[in-house]
PDB file of C-alpha atoms and ligand atoms in Angstrom:
ATOM      1  CA  UNK T 310     -30.507 -31.506  40.127  1.00 44.00           C
ATOM      2  CA  UNK T 311     -29.947 -28.835  42.764  1.00 48.00           C
ATOM      3  CA  UNK T 312     -26.615 -30.204  44.121  1.00 47.00           C
ATOM      4  CA  UNK T 313     -25.470 -30.674  40.534  1.00 53.00           C
ATOM      5  CA  UNK T 314     -26.153 -27.009  39.791  1.00 46.00           C
ATOM      6  CA  UNK T 315     -24.240 -26.019  42.899  1.00 44.00           C
ATOM      7  CA  UNK T 316     -21.321 -28.129  41.744  1.00 47.00           C
ATOM      8  CA  UNK T 317     -21.374 -26.452  38.341  1.00 47.00           C
ATOM      9  CA  UNK T 318     -21.540 -23.018  39.963  1.00 44.00           C
ATOM     10  CA  UNK T 319     -18.702 -24.009  42.284  1.00 42.00           C
ATOM     11  CA  UNK T 320     -16.550 -25.171  39.378  1.00 44.00           C
ATOM     12  CA  UNK T 321     -17.377 -22.030  37.446  1.00 43.00           C
ATOM     13  CA  UNK T 322     -16.355 -19.735  40.278  1.00 42.00           C
ATOM     14  CA  UNK T 323     -13.157 -21.743  40.843  1.00 41.00           C
ATOM     15  CA  UNK T 324     -12.367 -21.404  37.118  1.00 41.00           C
ATOM     16  CA  UNK T 325     -13.037 -17.677  37.410  1.00 44.00           C
ATOM     17  CA  UNK T 326     -10.559 -17.451  40.242  1.00 44.00           C
ATOM     18  CA  UNK T 327      -7.905 -19.380  38.352  1.00 45.00           C
ATOM     19  CA  UNK T 328      -8.314 -17.767  34.930  1.00 50.00           C
ATOM     20  CA  UNK T 329     -10.006 -14.531  35.800  1.00 62.00           C
ATOM     21  CA  UNK T 330      -7.681 -12.840  38.229  1.00 87.00           C
ATOM     22  CA  UNK T 331      -4.084 -12.115  37.614  1.00 95.00           C
ATOM     23  CA  UNK T 332      -1.774 -11.806  40.556  1.00 96.00           C
ATOM     24  CA  UNK T 333      -0.037  -8.639  41.696  1.00 97.00           C
ATOM     25  CA  UNK T 334       3.257 -10.200  40.667  1.00 97.00           C
ATOM     26  CA  UNK T 335       1.985 -10.897  37.132  1.00 97.00           C
ATOM     27  CA  UNK T 336       0.658  -7.370  36.832  1.00 97.00           C
ATOM     28  CA  UNK T 337       3.961  -5.911  38.027  1.00 98.00           C
ATOM     29  CA  UNK T 338       5.897  -8.073  35.550  1.00 98.00           C
ATOM     30  CA  UNK T 339       3.781  -6.698  32.713  1.00 98.00           C
ATOM     31  CA  UNK T 340       4.513  -3.148  33.850  1.00 98.00           C
ATOM     32  CA  UNK T 341       8.252  -3.832  34.036  1.00 98.00           C
ATOM     33  CA  UNK T 342       8.126  -5.302  30.546  1.00 98.00           C
ATOM     34  CA  UNK T 343       6.266  -2.168  29.430  1.00 98.00           C
ATOM     35  CA  UNK T 344       8.960   0.075  30.924  1.00 98.00           C
ATOM     36  CA  UNK T 345      11.707  -1.992  29.264  1.00 98.00           C
ATOM     37  CA  UNK T 346       9.912  -1.650  25.935  1.00 97.00           C
ATOM     38  CA  UNK T 347       9.832   2.103  26.439  1.00 96.00           C
ATOM     39  CA  UNK T 348      13.630   2.297  26.310  1.00 96.00           C
ATOM     40  CA  UNK T 349      15.700   2.997  23.221  1.00 94.00           C
ATOM     41  CA  UNK T 350      16.066   1.136  20.852  1.00 94.00           C
ATOM     42  CA  UNK T 351      13.141  -1.158  21.765  1.00 95.00           C
ATOM     43  CA  UNK T 352      10.716   1.808  21.711  1.00 95.00           C
ATOM     44  CA  UNK T 353      11.210   2.360  17.973  1.00 93.00           C
ATOM     45  CA  UNK T 354      10.580  -1.354  17.327  1.00 94.00           C
ATOM     46  CA  UNK T 355       7.310  -1.184  19.245  1.00 95.00           C
ATOM     47  CA  UNK T 356       6.304   1.892  17.245  1.00 94.00           C
ATOM     48  CA  UNK T 357       7.019   0.033  14.016  1.00 92.00           C
ATOM     49  CA  UNK T 358       4.615  -2.735  15.056  1.00 91.00           C
ATOM     50  CA  UNK T 359       1.791  -0.152  14.736  1.00 91.00           C
ATOM     51  CA  UNK T 360      -0.745  -2.035  16.893  1.00 95.00           C
ATOM     52  CA  UNK T 361       1.363  -3.161  19.816  1.00 96.00           C
ATOM     53  CA  UNK T 362      -0.061  -6.091  21.752  1.00 97.00           C
ATOM     54  CA  UNK T 363       1.418  -4.584  24.902  1.00 97.00           C
ATOM     55  CA  UNK T 364      -1.940  -2.797  24.867  1.00 98.00           C
ATOM     56  CA  UNK T 365      -5.441  -4.254  24.940  1.00 98.00           C
ATOM     57  CA  UNK T 366      -7.265  -3.553  21.696  1.00 97.00           C
ATOM     58  CA  UNK T 367      -9.677  -1.229  23.524  1.00 97.00           C
ATOM     59  CA  UNK T 368      -7.024   0.283  25.818  1.00 97.00           C
ATOM     60  CA  UNK T 369      -7.872   3.631  27.375  1.00 98.00           C
ATOM     61  CA  UNK T 370      -5.156   6.013  28.392  1.00 96.00           C
ATOM     62  CA  UNK T 371      -4.216   9.527  29.398  1.00 95.00           C
ATOM     63  CA  UNK T 372      -0.950  11.446  29.425  1.00 94.00           C
ATOM     64  CA  UNK T 373      -1.329  14.477  31.662  1.00 93.00           C
ATOM     65  CA  UNK T 374       0.857  16.795  29.579  1.00 90.00           C
ATOM     66  CA  UNK T 375      -1.146  15.975  26.458  1.00 89.00           C
ATOM     67  CA  UNK T 376      -4.522  14.245  26.278  1.00 92.00           C
ATOM     68  CA  UNK T 377      -6.245  10.851  25.920  1.00 92.00           C
ATOM     69  CA  UNK T 378      -4.867   8.189  23.595  1.00 94.00           C
ATOM     70  CA  UNK T 379      -7.428   5.402  23.381  1.00 96.00           C
ATOM     71  CA  UNK T 380      -7.218   2.246  21.319  1.00 96.00           C
ATOM     72  CA  UNK T 381      -4.166   0.183  20.480  1.00 97.00           C
ATOM     73  CA  UNK T 382      -3.189   2.150  17.388  1.00 95.00           C
ATOM     74  CA  UNK T 383      -3.236   5.609  19.009  1.00 94.00           C
ATOM     75  CA  UNK T 384      -1.570   4.356  22.164  1.00 95.00           C
ATOM     76  CA  UNK T 385       1.248   2.787  20.138  1.00 95.00           C
ATOM     77  CA  UNK T 386       1.658   5.845  17.949  1.00 92.00           C
ATOM     78  CA  UNK T 387       1.747   8.411  20.734  1.00 91.00           C
ATOM     79  CA  UNK T 388       3.581   6.535  23.462  1.00 93.00           C
ATOM     80  CA  UNK T 389       6.174   4.920  21.213  1.00 93.00           C
ATOM     81  CA  UNK T 390       5.999   6.723  17.827  1.00 89.00           C
ATOM     82  CA  UNK T 391       7.570   9.771  19.482  1.00 85.00           C
ATOM     83  CA  UNK T 392      10.905   8.001  19.354  1.00 88.00           C
ATOM     84  CA  UNK T 393      10.939   6.824  15.735  1.00 85.00           C
ATOM     85  CA  UNK T 394      12.708   9.881  14.324  1.00 81.00           C
ATOM     86  CA  UNK T 395      15.243   9.792  17.123  1.00 84.00           C
ATOM     87  CA  UNK T 396      16.040   6.192  16.244  1.00 85.00           C
ATOM     88  CA  UNK T 397      16.824   7.329  12.687  1.00 84.00           C
ATOM     89  CA  UNK T 398      18.751  10.397  13.761  1.00 82.00           C
ATOM     90  CA  UNK T 399      19.665  10.618  17.444  1.00 84.00           C
ATOM     91  CA  UNK T 400      20.766  14.242  17.026  1.00 79.00           C
ATOM     92  CA  UNK T 401      17.289  15.473  16.047  1.00 78.00           C
ATOM     93  CA  UNK T 402      16.476  18.416  18.337  1.00 75.00           C
ATOM     94  CA  UNK T 403      13.513  16.633  19.958  1.00 82.00           C
ATOM     95  CA  UNK T 404      11.986  18.438  22.948  1.00 84.00           C
ATOM     96  CA  UNK T 405      11.084  15.029  24.406  1.00 88.00           C
ATOM     97  CA  UNK T 406      14.417  13.212  24.371  1.00 92.00           C
ATOM     98  CA  UNK T 407      14.812   9.446  24.256  1.00 94.00           C
ATOM     99  CA  UNK T 408      14.509   7.193  27.325  1.00 96.00           C
ATOM    100  CA  UNK T 409      17.705   5.171  27.738  1.00 96.00           C
ATOM    101  CA  UNK T 410      17.381   3.921  31.303  1.00 97.00           C
ATOM    102  CA  UNK T 411      15.139   3.977  34.354  1.00 98.00           C
ATOM    103  CA  UNK T 412      14.967   3.395  38.049  1.00 98.00           C
ATOM    104  CA  UNK T 413      11.771   2.524  39.889  1.00 98.00           C
ATOM    105  CA  UNK T 414      11.527   4.407  43.181  1.00 96.00           C
ATOM    106  CA  UNK T 415       7.967   3.444  44.067  1.00 97.00           C
ATOM    107  CA  UNK T 416       5.937   0.377  43.175  1.00 97.00           C
ATOM    108  CA  UNK T 417       2.575  -0.735  44.480  1.00 97.00           C
ATOM    109  CA  UNK T 418       0.643  -3.623  42.974  1.00 97.00           C
ATOM    110  CA  UNK T 419      -2.733  -4.801  44.150  1.00 96.00           C
ATOM    111  CA  UNK T 420      -4.346  -7.454  41.981  1.00 96.00           C
ATOM    112  CA  UNK T 421      -4.333  -6.142  38.438  1.00 97.00           C
ATOM    113  CA  UNK T 422      -3.696  -2.531  39.463  1.00 97.00           C
ATOM    114  CA  UNK T 423      -0.191  -1.123  39.541  1.00 97.00           C
ATOM    115  CA  UNK T 424       1.364   2.186  40.482  1.00 97.00           C
ATOM    116  CA  UNK T 425       5.010   2.861  39.654  1.00 98.00           C
ATOM    117  CA  UNK T 426       7.063   5.976  40.234  1.00 97.00           C
ATOM    118  CA  UNK T 427       9.870   5.946  37.688  1.00 98.00           C
ATOM    119  CA  UNK T 428      12.948   8.096  37.216  1.00 98.00           C
ATOM    120  CA  UNK T 429      13.978   7.794  33.595  1.00 98.00           C
ATOM    121  CA  UNK T 430      17.128   9.004  31.919  1.00 97.00           C
ATOM    122  CA  UNK T 431      16.114  10.840  28.753  1.00 96.00           C
ATOM    123  CA  UNK T 432      18.976  11.384  26.327  1.00 95.00           C
ATOM    124  CA  UNK T 433      18.930  14.562  24.250  1.00 92.00           C
ATOM    125  CA  UNK T 434      21.172  13.821  21.286  1.00 87.00           C
ATOM    126  CA  UNK T 435      21.140  17.403  20.030  1.00 81.00           C
ATOM    127  CA  UNK T 436      22.682  18.404  23.374  1.00 85.00           C
ATOM    128  CA  UNK T 437      24.656  15.178  23.862  1.00 88.00           C
ATOM    129  CA  UNK T 438      23.331  15.112  27.404  1.00 92.00           C
ATOM    130  CA  UNK T 439      20.923  13.098  29.555  1.00 96.00           C
ATOM    131  CA  UNK T 440      18.389  14.530  31.964  1.00 96.00           C
ATOM    132  CA  UNK T 441      16.353  12.687  34.593  1.00 97.00           C
ATOM    133  CA  UNK T 442      12.628  12.712  33.810  1.00 97.00           C
ATOM    134  CA  UNK T 443      10.109  11.491  36.374  1.00 97.00           C
ATOM    135  CA  UNK T 444       6.944   9.670  35.370  1.00 97.00           C
ATOM    136  CA  UNK T 445       4.294   8.461  37.795  1.00 98.00           C
ATOM    137  CA  UNK T 446       2.287   5.752  36.096  1.00 98.00           C
ATOM    138  CA  UNK T 447      -0.933   3.940  36.936  1.00 98.00           C
ATOM    139  CA  UNK T 448      -1.843   0.781  35.047  1.00 98.00           C
ATOM    140  CA  UNK T 449      -4.600  -1.757  35.046  1.00 97.00           C
ATOM    141  CA  UNK T 450      -3.698  -5.030  33.409  1.00 97.00           C
ATOM    142  CA  UNK T 451      -6.281  -7.318  31.817  1.00 97.00           C
ATOM    143  CA  UNK T 452      -6.550 -11.100  31.955  1.00 96.00           C
ATOM    144  CA  UNK T 453      -4.649 -11.385  28.671  1.00 97.00           C
ATOM    145  CA  UNK T 454      -1.761  -9.638  30.440  1.00 97.00           C
ATOM    146  CA  UNK T 455      -2.081  -6.457  28.400  1.00 98.00           C
ATOM    147  CA  UNK T 456      -2.327  -2.843  29.472  1.00 97.00           C
ATOM    148  CA  UNK T 457      -6.049  -2.124  29.685  1.00 98.00           C
ATOM    149  CA  UNK T 458      -5.775   1.363  31.167  1.00 98.00           C
ATOM    150  CA  UNK T 459      -2.851   3.711  31.718  1.00 97.00           C
ATOM    151  CA  UNK T 460      -2.561   7.112  33.308  1.00 97.00           C
ATOM    152  CA  UNK T 461       0.871   8.703  32.871  1.00 97.00           C
ATOM    153  CA  UNK T 462       1.828  11.765  34.863  1.00 96.00           C
ATOM    154  CA  UNK T 463       5.028  13.647  34.091  1.00 96.00           C
ATOM    155  CA  UNK T 464       6.312  15.003  37.393  1.00 96.00           C
ATOM    156  CA  UNK T 465       8.202  18.311  37.320  1.00 95.00           C
ATOM    157  CA  UNK T 466       7.872  18.275  33.514  1.00 94.00           C
ATOM    158  CA  UNK T 467       7.443  22.051  33.446  1.00 92.00           C
ATOM    159  CA  UNK T 468      10.724  22.498  35.271  1.00 93.00           C
ATOM    160  CA  UNK T 469      12.465  19.983  33.025  1.00 94.00           C
ATOM    161  CA  UNK T 470      11.278  21.650  29.838  1.00 90.00           C
ATOM    162  CA  UNK T 471      12.146  25.135  31.150  1.00 86.00           C
ATOM    163  CA  UNK T 472      15.662  23.832  31.579  1.00 88.00           C
ATOM    164  CA  UNK T 473      16.078  21.730  28.456  1.00 89.00           C
ATOM    165  CA  UNK T 474      14.028  23.196  25.626  1.00 82.00           C
ATOM    166  CA  UNK T 475      15.624  26.677  25.502  1.00 76.00           C
ATOM    167  CA  UNK T 476      18.938  24.940  24.990  1.00 78.00           C
ATOM    168  CA  UNK T 477      17.562  23.086  21.991  1.00 79.00           C
ATOM    169  CA  UNK T 478      16.262  26.185  20.244  1.00 80.00           C
ATOM    170  CA  UNK T 479      14.254  29.283  21.112  1.00 80.00           C
ATOM    171  CA  UNK T 480      11.918  28.744  24.079  1.00 73.00           C
ATOM    172  CA  UNK T 481       9.178  30.914  22.591  1.00 79.00           C
ATOM    173  CA  UNK T 482       8.376  33.545  19.985  1.00 85.00           C
ATOM    174  CA  UNK T 483       9.466  36.470  22.174  1.00 89.00           C
ATOM    175  CA  UNK T 484      12.809  34.897  22.991  1.00 85.00           C
ATOM    176  CA  UNK T 485      13.375  34.252  19.296  1.00 89.00           C
ATOM    177  CA  UNK T 486      12.590  37.877  18.385  1.00 92.00           C
ATOM    178  CA  UNK T 487      14.720  39.271  21.200  1.00 93.00           C
ATOM    179  CA  UNK T 488      17.676  37.119  20.239  1.00 92.00           C
ATOM    180  CA  UNK T 489      17.426  37.798  16.509  1.00 94.00           C
ATOM    181  CA  UNK T 490      16.891  41.542  17.037  1.00 95.00           C
ATOM    182  CA  UNK T 491      20.149  41.541  18.953  1.00 95.00           C
ATOM    183  CA  UNK T 492      22.079  40.074  16.002  1.00 96.00           C
ATOM    184  CA  UNK T 493      23.625  42.160  13.231  1.00 96.00           C
ATOM    185  CA  UNK T 494      22.109  41.799   9.778  1.00 96.00           C
ATOM    186  CA  UNK T 495      25.634  40.970   8.678  1.00 95.00           C
ATOM    187  CA  UNK T 496      27.124  41.479   5.269  1.00 93.00           C
ATOM    188  CA  UNK T 497      25.938  39.487   2.300  1.00 90.00           C
ATOM    189  CA  UNK T 498      29.514  38.503   1.614  1.00 92.00           C
ATOM    190  CA  UNK T 499      29.787  36.926   5.099  1.00 93.00           C
ATOM    191  CA  UNK T 500      26.957  34.402   5.036  1.00 93.00           C
ATOM    192  CA  UNK T 501      28.715  31.806   7.188  1.00 94.00           C
ATOM    193  CA  UNK T 502      28.797  33.878  10.351  1.00 95.00           C
ATOM    194  CA  UNK T 503      26.715  34.627  13.400  1.00 96.00           C
ATOM    195  CA  UNK T 504      24.296  37.080  11.801  1.00 96.00           C
ATOM    196  CA  UNK T 505      20.787  37.336  10.350  1.00 96.00           C
ATOM    197  CA  UNK T 506      21.951  36.993   6.757  1.00 94.00           C
ATOM    198  CA  UNK T 507      23.376  33.565   7.484  1.00 94.00           C
ATOM    199  CA  UNK T 508      20.209  32.466   9.274  1.00 94.00           C
ATOM    200  CA  UNK T 509      18.097  33.715   6.375  1.00 93.00           C
ATOM    201  CA  UNK T 510      20.195  31.678   3.952  1.00 92.00           C
ATOM    202  CA  UNK T 511      19.223  28.510   5.821  1.00 90.00           C
ATOM    203  CA  UNK T 512      15.465  29.037   6.099  1.00 89.00           C
ATOM    204  CA  UNK T 513      14.584  27.422   2.729  1.00 88.00           C
ATOM    205  CA  UNK T 514      16.376  24.244   3.856  1.00 87.00           C
ATOM    206  CA  UNK T 515      14.328  23.807   7.039  1.00 83.00           C
ATOM    207  CA  UNK T 516      11.536  21.756   5.530  1.00 79.00           C
ATOM    208  CA  UNK T 517      13.941  19.303   3.871  1.00 81.00           C
ATOM    209  CA  UNK T 518      15.884  18.213   6.922  1.00 81.00           C
ATOM    210  CA  UNK T 519      14.704  20.102   9.996  1.00 76.00           C
ATOM    211  CA  UNK T 520      16.954  18.133  12.341  1.00 75.00           C
ATOM    212  CA  UNK T 521      20.020  19.247  10.406  1.00 82.00           C
ATOM    213  CA  UNK T 522      19.025  22.803   9.535  1.00 87.00           C
ATOM    214  CA  UNK T 523      17.101  23.987  12.624  1.00 86.00           C
ATOM    215  CA  UNK T 524      20.309  24.651  14.572  1.00 87.00           C
ATOM    216  CA  UNK T 525      21.490  26.941  11.743  1.00 91.00           C
ATOM    217  CA  UNK T 526      18.607  29.340  12.350  1.00 92.00           C
ATOM    218  CA  UNK T 527      18.650  28.820  16.121  1.00 91.00           C
ATOM    219  CA  UNK T 528      20.631  30.599  18.814  1.00 89.00           C
ATOM    220  CA  UNK T 529      23.702  28.378  18.441  1.00 88.00           C
ATOM    221  CA  UNK T 530      23.903  28.767  14.664  1.00 92.00           C
ATOM    222  CA  UNK T 531      24.880  25.094  14.497  1.00 89.00           C
ATOM    223  CA  UNK T 532      28.081  24.605  12.553  1.00 90.00           C
ATOM    224  CA  UNK T 533      27.110  27.189   9.951  1.00 94.00           C
ATOM    225  CA  UNK T 534      26.175  30.574  11.452  1.00 94.00           C
ATOM    226  CA  UNK T 535      28.999  31.002  13.935  1.00 95.00           C
ATOM    227  CA  UNK T 536      31.741  33.550  14.595  1.00 95.00           C
ATOM    228  CA  UNK T 537      34.753  32.918  12.397  1.00 96.00           C
ATOM    229  CA  UNK T 538      38.343  34.000  12.440  1.00 96.00           C
ATOM    230  CA  UNK T 539      39.704  35.394   9.166  1.00 95.00           C
ATOM    231  CA  UNK T 540      43.189  34.017   9.615  1.00 96.00           C
ATOM    232  CA  UNK T 541      41.925  30.533  10.451  1.00 95.00           C
ATOM    233  CA  UNK T 542      39.438  30.514   7.578  1.00 94.00           C
ATOM    234  CA  UNK T 543      42.052  31.559   5.047  1.00 93.00           C
ATOM    235  CA  UNK T 544      44.697  29.173   6.295  1.00 94.00           C
ATOM    236  CA  UNK T 545      42.363  26.185   6.753  1.00 92.00           C
ATOM    237  CA  UNK T 546      43.199  23.173   4.623  1.00 91.00           C
ATOM    238  CA  UNK T 547      39.769  21.983   3.556  1.00 90.00           C
ATOM    239  CA  UNK T 548      40.668  19.761   0.624  1.00 88.00           C
ATOM    240  CA  UNK T 549      42.371  16.452   1.364  1.00 88.00           C
ATOM    241  CA  UNK T 550      43.620  16.160  -2.198  1.00 84.00           C
ATOM    242  CA  UNK T 551      43.752  19.802  -3.232  1.00 81.00           C
ATOM    243  CA  UNK T 552      44.211  21.091  -6.745  1.00 83.00           C
ATOM    244  CA  UNK T 553      47.970  20.988  -7.080  1.00 79.00           C
ATOM    245  CA  UNK T 554      49.118  18.867  -9.990  1.00 78.00           C
ATOM    246  CA  UNK T 555      52.840  19.195  -9.397  1.00 72.00           C
ATOM    247  CA  UNK T 556      54.273  18.174  -6.027  1.00 65.00           C
ATOM    248  CA  UNK T 557      55.160  21.291  -4.029  1.00 62.00           C
ATOM    249  CA  UNK T 558      58.613  19.869  -3.242  1.00 62.00           C
ATOM    250  CA  UNK T 559      59.554  20.228  -6.896  1.00 58.00           C
ATOM    251  CA  UNK T 560      58.636  23.877  -6.865  1.00 54.00           C
ATOM    252  CA  UNK T 561      59.972  24.986  -3.500  1.00 49.00           C
ATOM    253  CA  UNK T 562      61.903  27.798  -5.193  1.00 50.00           C
ATOM    254  CA  UNK T 563      58.526  29.346  -5.991  1.00 51.00           C
ATOM    255  CA  UNK T 564      57.712  29.460  -2.269  1.00 50.00           C
ATOM    256  CA  UNK T 565      54.185  28.117  -2.724  1.00 49.00           C
ATOM    257  CA  UNK T 566      54.154  26.765   0.829  1.00 47.00           C
ATOM    258  CA  UNK T 567      53.055  30.069   2.305  1.00 49.00           C
ATOM    259  CA  UNK T 568      52.656  28.798   5.867  1.00 48.00           C
ATOM    260  CA  UNK T 569      56.253  27.584   5.907  1.00 46.00           C
ATOM    261  CA  UNK T 570      57.545  31.067   5.279  1.00 40.00           C
ATOM    262  CA  UNK T 571      55.287  33.644   6.850  1.00 43.00           C
ATOM    263  CA  UNK T 572      54.027  34.248  10.320  1.00 43.00           C
ATOM    264  CA  UNK T 573      50.236  34.590  10.374  1.00 43.00           C
ATOM    265  CA  UNK T 574      49.265  38.203  10.081  1.00 44.00           C
ATOM    266  CA  UNK T 575      46.529  38.717  12.607  1.00 44.00           C
ATOM    267  CA  UNK T 576      43.715  40.247  10.621  1.00 44.00           C
ATOM    268  CA  UNK T 577      40.913  38.878  12.769  1.00 42.00           C
ATOM    269  CA  UNK T 578      37.789  40.824  11.983  1.00 42.00           C
TER     270      UNK T 578
HETATM  271  C1  LIG O1712      -4.197  -1.480  13.474  1.00 73.56           C
HETATM  272  O1  LIG O1712      -5.471  -1.658  14.027  1.00 73.56           O
HETATM  273  C2  LIG O1712      -6.479  -0.891  13.417  1.00 73.56           C
HETATM  274  C3  LIG O1712      -7.764  -1.047  14.217  1.00 73.56           C
HETATM  275  O2  LIG O1712      -8.053  -2.390  14.425  1.00 73.56           O
HETATM  276  C4  LIG O1712      -6.627  -1.289  11.947  1.00 73.56           C
HETATM  277  O3  LIG O1712      -7.593  -0.480  11.329  1.00 73.56           O
HETATM  278  C5  LIG O1712      -5.291  -1.120  11.283  1.00 73.56           C
HETATM  279  O4  LIG O1712      -5.363  -1.585   9.952  1.00 73.56           O
HETATM  280  C6  LIG O1712      -4.203  -1.876  12.020  1.00 73.56           C
HETATM  281  N1  LIG O1712      -2.924  -1.576  11.392  1.00 73.56           N
HETATM  282  C7  LIG O1712      -2.004  -2.515  11.136  1.00 73.56           C
HETATM  283  C8  LIG O1712      -0.773  -2.056  10.417  1.00 73.56           C
HETATM  284  O5  LIG O1712      -2.137  -3.667  11.466  1.00 73.56           O
HETATM  285  C1  LIG O1713      29.228  13.460  24.126  1.00 73.56           C
HETATM  286  O1  LIG O1713      29.702  13.706  25.435  1.00 73.56           O
HETATM  287  C2  LIG O1713      30.693  12.795  25.876  1.00 73.56           C
HETATM  288  C3  LIG O1713      31.060  13.157  27.296  1.00 73.56           C
HETATM  289  O2  LIG O1713      29.933  13.269  28.086  1.00 73.56           O
HETATM  290  C4  LIG O1713      31.905  12.865  24.958  1.00 73.56           C
HETATM  291  O3  LIG O1713      32.840  11.906  25.367  1.00 73.56           O
HETATM  292  C5  LIG O1713      31.483  12.615  23.528  1.00 73.56           C
HETATM  293  O4  LIG O1713      32.580  12.808  22.665  1.00 73.56           O
HETATM  294  C6  LIG O1713      30.366  13.545  23.122  1.00 73.56           C
HETATM  295  N1  LIG O1713      29.883  13.187  21.796  1.00 73.56           N
HETATM  296  C7  LIG O1713      29.662  14.104  20.859  1.00 73.56           C
HETATM  297  C8  LIG O1713      29.131  13.583  19.557  1.00 73.56           C
HETATM  298  O5  LIG O1713      29.849  15.295  21.040  1.00 73.56           O
HETATM  299  C1  LIG O1714      42.434  34.243  15.067  1.00 73.56           C
HETATM  300  O1  LIG O1714      43.238  33.101  14.920  1.00 73.56           O
HETATM  301  C2  LIG O1714      44.639  33.352  15.012  1.00 73.56           C
HETATM  302  C3  LIG O1714      45.372  32.095  14.656  1.00 73.56           C
HETATM  303  O2  LIG O1714      44.852  30.979  15.386  1.00 73.56           O
HETATM  304  C4  LIG O1714      44.912  33.836  16.437  1.00 73.56           C
HETATM  305  O3  LIG O1714      46.277  34.136  16.546  1.00 73.56           O
HETATM  306  C5  LIG O1714      44.101  35.081  16.703  1.00 73.56           C
HETATM  307  O4  LIG O1714      44.264  35.484  18.043  1.00 73.56           O
HETATM  308  C6  LIG O1714      42.629  34.826  16.440  1.00 73.56           C
HETATM  309  N1  LIG O1714      41.903  36.061  16.573  1.00 73.56           N
HETATM  310  C7  LIG O1714      40.848  36.202  17.332  1.00 73.56           C
HETATM  311  C8  LIG O1714      40.185  37.529  17.348  1.00 73.56           C
HETATM  312  O5  LIG O1714      40.403  35.260  17.986  1.00 73.56           O
END
């Protein structure tokens, strides 16, 4: 009886060793897979899965620049859902950007516990520019090879955002007021120029398509509220077809082709 029990205990502990402990290599592979999934366009796919099995059902996690995101659903939404709008419209002025590549500069795995120091490339479509973003990440991986715990620390995030966010739009309320107070009200017959009137015109549109209309009220003015040149505006050929029913060639004696005959009179402003 007694030796038999010992045998059973021995088998049980051997089974525990085989099934119950993942190796450092396995844990690291899971983390690499996690980082790959974090990249565009995979990140939007993970978000769409809602309850990503990259995470344990009862995952616990923290992101230092925000707060705790526990449970599979929250973890998926916050870690990956951030990138869904960017997948639809890469030019959305997101203050987060979209990870498009990474380089691991530190990696330590011990059993199921992993630390990685990662330098990502985050692409900011609204700026058409990438910036390096550093994340230090701690993971514990469970026996089902899922992330059981994660602790994500954005290194130098304050510096990064100081640099990037003001270029996307106003950095804060004061900067917005200072900038707008420095602009002319403008004339209400010049609502396509770099003035307050033009920005006002665009405010009702913000809630419809913020990614398109935010730049119009922002410092850049987007492609709407910008300085314009009278001569260029008047002479621009906006209509591919135009509204001429008789070919101009037939009516050359009427000198309709203004730009063939006259030098531009410089009336700028
Ligand atoms: C995700 O998981 C939660 C919690 O188990 C559940 O309530 C929810 O219905 C799931 N959503 C989907 C789309 O599977
Ligand atoms: C983005 O920048 C690259 C050069 O870095 C340029 O070739 C490309 O035309 C730009 N795209 C847009 C949409 O401005
Ligand atoms: C406006 O555009 C015309 C034609 O391109 C140019 O000759 C003129 O210098 C411009 N004026 C200003 C103020 O930029």
